[in-house]
CSV table of C-alpha atoms in Angstrom, one decimal:
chain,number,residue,atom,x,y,z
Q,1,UNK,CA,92.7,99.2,83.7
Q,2,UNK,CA,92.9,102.2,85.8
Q,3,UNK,CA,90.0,104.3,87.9
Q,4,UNK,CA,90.8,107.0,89.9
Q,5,UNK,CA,87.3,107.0,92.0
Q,6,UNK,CA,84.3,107.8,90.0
Q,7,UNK,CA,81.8,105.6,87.7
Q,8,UNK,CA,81.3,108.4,85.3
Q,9,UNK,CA,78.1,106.2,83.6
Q,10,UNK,CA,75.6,103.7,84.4
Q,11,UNK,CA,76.6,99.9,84.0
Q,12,UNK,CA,74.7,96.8,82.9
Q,13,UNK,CA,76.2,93.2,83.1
Q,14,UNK,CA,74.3,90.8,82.2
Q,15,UNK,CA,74.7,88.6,85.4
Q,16,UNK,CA,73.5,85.1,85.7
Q,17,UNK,CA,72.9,83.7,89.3
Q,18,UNK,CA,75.5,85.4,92.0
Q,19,UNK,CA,78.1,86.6,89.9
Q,20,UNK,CA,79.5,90.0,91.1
Q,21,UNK,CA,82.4,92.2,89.8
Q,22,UNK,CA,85.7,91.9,91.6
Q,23,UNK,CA,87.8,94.8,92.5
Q,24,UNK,CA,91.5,94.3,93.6
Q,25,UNK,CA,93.7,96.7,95.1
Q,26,UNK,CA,97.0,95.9,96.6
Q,27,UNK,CA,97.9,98.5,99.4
Q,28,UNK,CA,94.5,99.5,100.0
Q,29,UNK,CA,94.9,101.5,102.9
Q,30,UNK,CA,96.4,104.1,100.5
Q,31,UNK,CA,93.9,104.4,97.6
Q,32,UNK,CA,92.6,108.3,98.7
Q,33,UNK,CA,90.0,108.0,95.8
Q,34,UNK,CA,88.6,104.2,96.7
Q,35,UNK,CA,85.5,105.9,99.1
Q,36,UNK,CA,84.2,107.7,96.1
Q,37,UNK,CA,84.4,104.7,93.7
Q,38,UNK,CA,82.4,102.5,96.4
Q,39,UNK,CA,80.2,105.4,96.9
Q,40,UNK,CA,79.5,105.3,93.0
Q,41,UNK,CA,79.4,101.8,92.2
Q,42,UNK,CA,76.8,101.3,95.4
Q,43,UNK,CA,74.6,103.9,94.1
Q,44,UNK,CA,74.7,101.9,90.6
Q,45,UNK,CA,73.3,98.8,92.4
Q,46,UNK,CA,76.1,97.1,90.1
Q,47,UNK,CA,76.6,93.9,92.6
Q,48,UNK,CA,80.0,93.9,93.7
Q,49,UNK,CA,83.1,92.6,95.3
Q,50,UNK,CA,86.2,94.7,97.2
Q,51,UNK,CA,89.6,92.6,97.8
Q,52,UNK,CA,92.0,94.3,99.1
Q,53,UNK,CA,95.6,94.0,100.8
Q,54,UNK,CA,97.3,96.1,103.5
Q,55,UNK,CA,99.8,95.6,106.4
Q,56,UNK,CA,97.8,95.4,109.4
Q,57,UNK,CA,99.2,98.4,111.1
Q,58,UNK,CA,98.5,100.4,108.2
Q,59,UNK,CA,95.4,99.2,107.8
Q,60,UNK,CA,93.9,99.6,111.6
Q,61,UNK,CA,95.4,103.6,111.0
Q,62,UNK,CA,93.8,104.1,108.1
Q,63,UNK,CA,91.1,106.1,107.7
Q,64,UNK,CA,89.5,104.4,104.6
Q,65,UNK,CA,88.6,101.8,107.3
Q,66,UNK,CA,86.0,103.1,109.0
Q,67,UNK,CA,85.1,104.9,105.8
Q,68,UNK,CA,84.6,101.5,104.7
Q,69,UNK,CA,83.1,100.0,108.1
Q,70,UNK,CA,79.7,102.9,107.2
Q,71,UNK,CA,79.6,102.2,103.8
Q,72,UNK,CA,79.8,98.4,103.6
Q,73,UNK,CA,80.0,95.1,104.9
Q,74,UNK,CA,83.7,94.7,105.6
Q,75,UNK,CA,85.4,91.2,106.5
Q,76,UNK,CA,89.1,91.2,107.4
Q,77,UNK,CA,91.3,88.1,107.4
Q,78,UNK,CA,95.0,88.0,108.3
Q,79,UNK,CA,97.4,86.2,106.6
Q,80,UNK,CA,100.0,84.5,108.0
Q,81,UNK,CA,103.8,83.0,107.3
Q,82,UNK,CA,103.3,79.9,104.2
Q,83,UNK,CA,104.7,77.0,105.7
Q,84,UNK,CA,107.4,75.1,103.8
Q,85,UNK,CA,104.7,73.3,102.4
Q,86,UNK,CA,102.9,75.3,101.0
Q,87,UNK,CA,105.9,77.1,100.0
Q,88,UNK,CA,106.6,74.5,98.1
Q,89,UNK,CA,103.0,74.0,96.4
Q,90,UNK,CA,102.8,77.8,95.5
Q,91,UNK,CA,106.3,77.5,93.9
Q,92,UNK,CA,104.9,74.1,91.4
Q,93,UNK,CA,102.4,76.5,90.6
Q,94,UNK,CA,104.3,78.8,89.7
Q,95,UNK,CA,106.7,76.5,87.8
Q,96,UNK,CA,103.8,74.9,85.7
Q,97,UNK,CA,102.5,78.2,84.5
Q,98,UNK,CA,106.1,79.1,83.7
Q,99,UNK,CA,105.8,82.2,86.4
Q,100,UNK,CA,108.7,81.9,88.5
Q,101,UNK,CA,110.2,85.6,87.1
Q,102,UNK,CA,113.6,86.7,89.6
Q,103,UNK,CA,112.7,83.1,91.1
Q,104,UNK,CA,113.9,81.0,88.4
Q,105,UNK,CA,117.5,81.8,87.7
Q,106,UNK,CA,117.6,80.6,91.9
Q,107,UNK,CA,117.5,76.5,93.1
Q,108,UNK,CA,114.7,75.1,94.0
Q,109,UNK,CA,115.9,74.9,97.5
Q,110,UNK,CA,116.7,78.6,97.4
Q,111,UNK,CA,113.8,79.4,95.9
Q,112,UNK,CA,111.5,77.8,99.0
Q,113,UNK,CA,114.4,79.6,101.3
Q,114,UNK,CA,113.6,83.1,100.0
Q,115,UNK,CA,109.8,82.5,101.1
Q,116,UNK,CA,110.5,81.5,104.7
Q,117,UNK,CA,113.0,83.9,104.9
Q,118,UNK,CA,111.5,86.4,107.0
Q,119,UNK,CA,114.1,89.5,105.9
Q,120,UNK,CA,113.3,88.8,102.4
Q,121,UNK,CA,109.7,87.4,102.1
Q,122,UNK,CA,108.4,89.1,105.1
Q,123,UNK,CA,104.7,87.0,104.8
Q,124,UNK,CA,103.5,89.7,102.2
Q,125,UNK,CA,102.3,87.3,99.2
Q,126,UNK,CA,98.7,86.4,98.1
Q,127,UNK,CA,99.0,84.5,95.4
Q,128,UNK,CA,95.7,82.7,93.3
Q,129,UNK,CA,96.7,80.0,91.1
């Protein structure tokens, strides 16, 4: 689903306990639009959650950061490298759920290589399974 930044009409979930819609967006230091969908979804009092990703020199430039720093609570974490380990877990995963797209035409050894391979990995993956 695509939104380009406005809740054009009023919401109702029917939540039970905590639960709270998730918003991802990869890149996030680019989404122009982003304020005014946080802007509209706050005013709803809809209960939600932002996730985003960004390289952390784009994101400390951006200005959608301290946009975001007035608006709401913001949290940062950094990512770092996956060690071969859990290289290795994230590439099972991957296997099981039959995932492994470019990945599975490589070896399993060359497969784990491409992730600590800093040229062609480079540390950018977030991956939920």
């Amino acid at each position: 689903m695509e939104h380009f930044g406005h809740v054009l009409r009023s919401y109702h979930l029917p939540l039970i306990g905590e639960q709270r819609l998730i918003i991802c967006f990869d890149e996030i230091a680019y989404e122009e639009n982003l304020t005014d969908l946080i802007s509209d979804l706050t005013e709803s009092g809809l209960p939600f959650v932002l996730l985003g990703s960004a390289r952390k020199h784009d994101w400390e430039n951006s200005e959608l950061r301290s946009s975001f720093q007035r608006m709401a609570h913001l949290q940062e974490f950094q990512l770092d490298r996956l060690q071969k380990n859990e290289v290795e877990a994230l590439l099972e995963c991957l296997d099981r759920a039959k995932e492994l797209g470019a990945l599975a035409s490589l070896s399993p050894d060359r497969r784990v290589s491409h992730f600590l391979d800093r040229l062609e990995a480079d540390g950018q993956l977030l991956q939920l399974c």
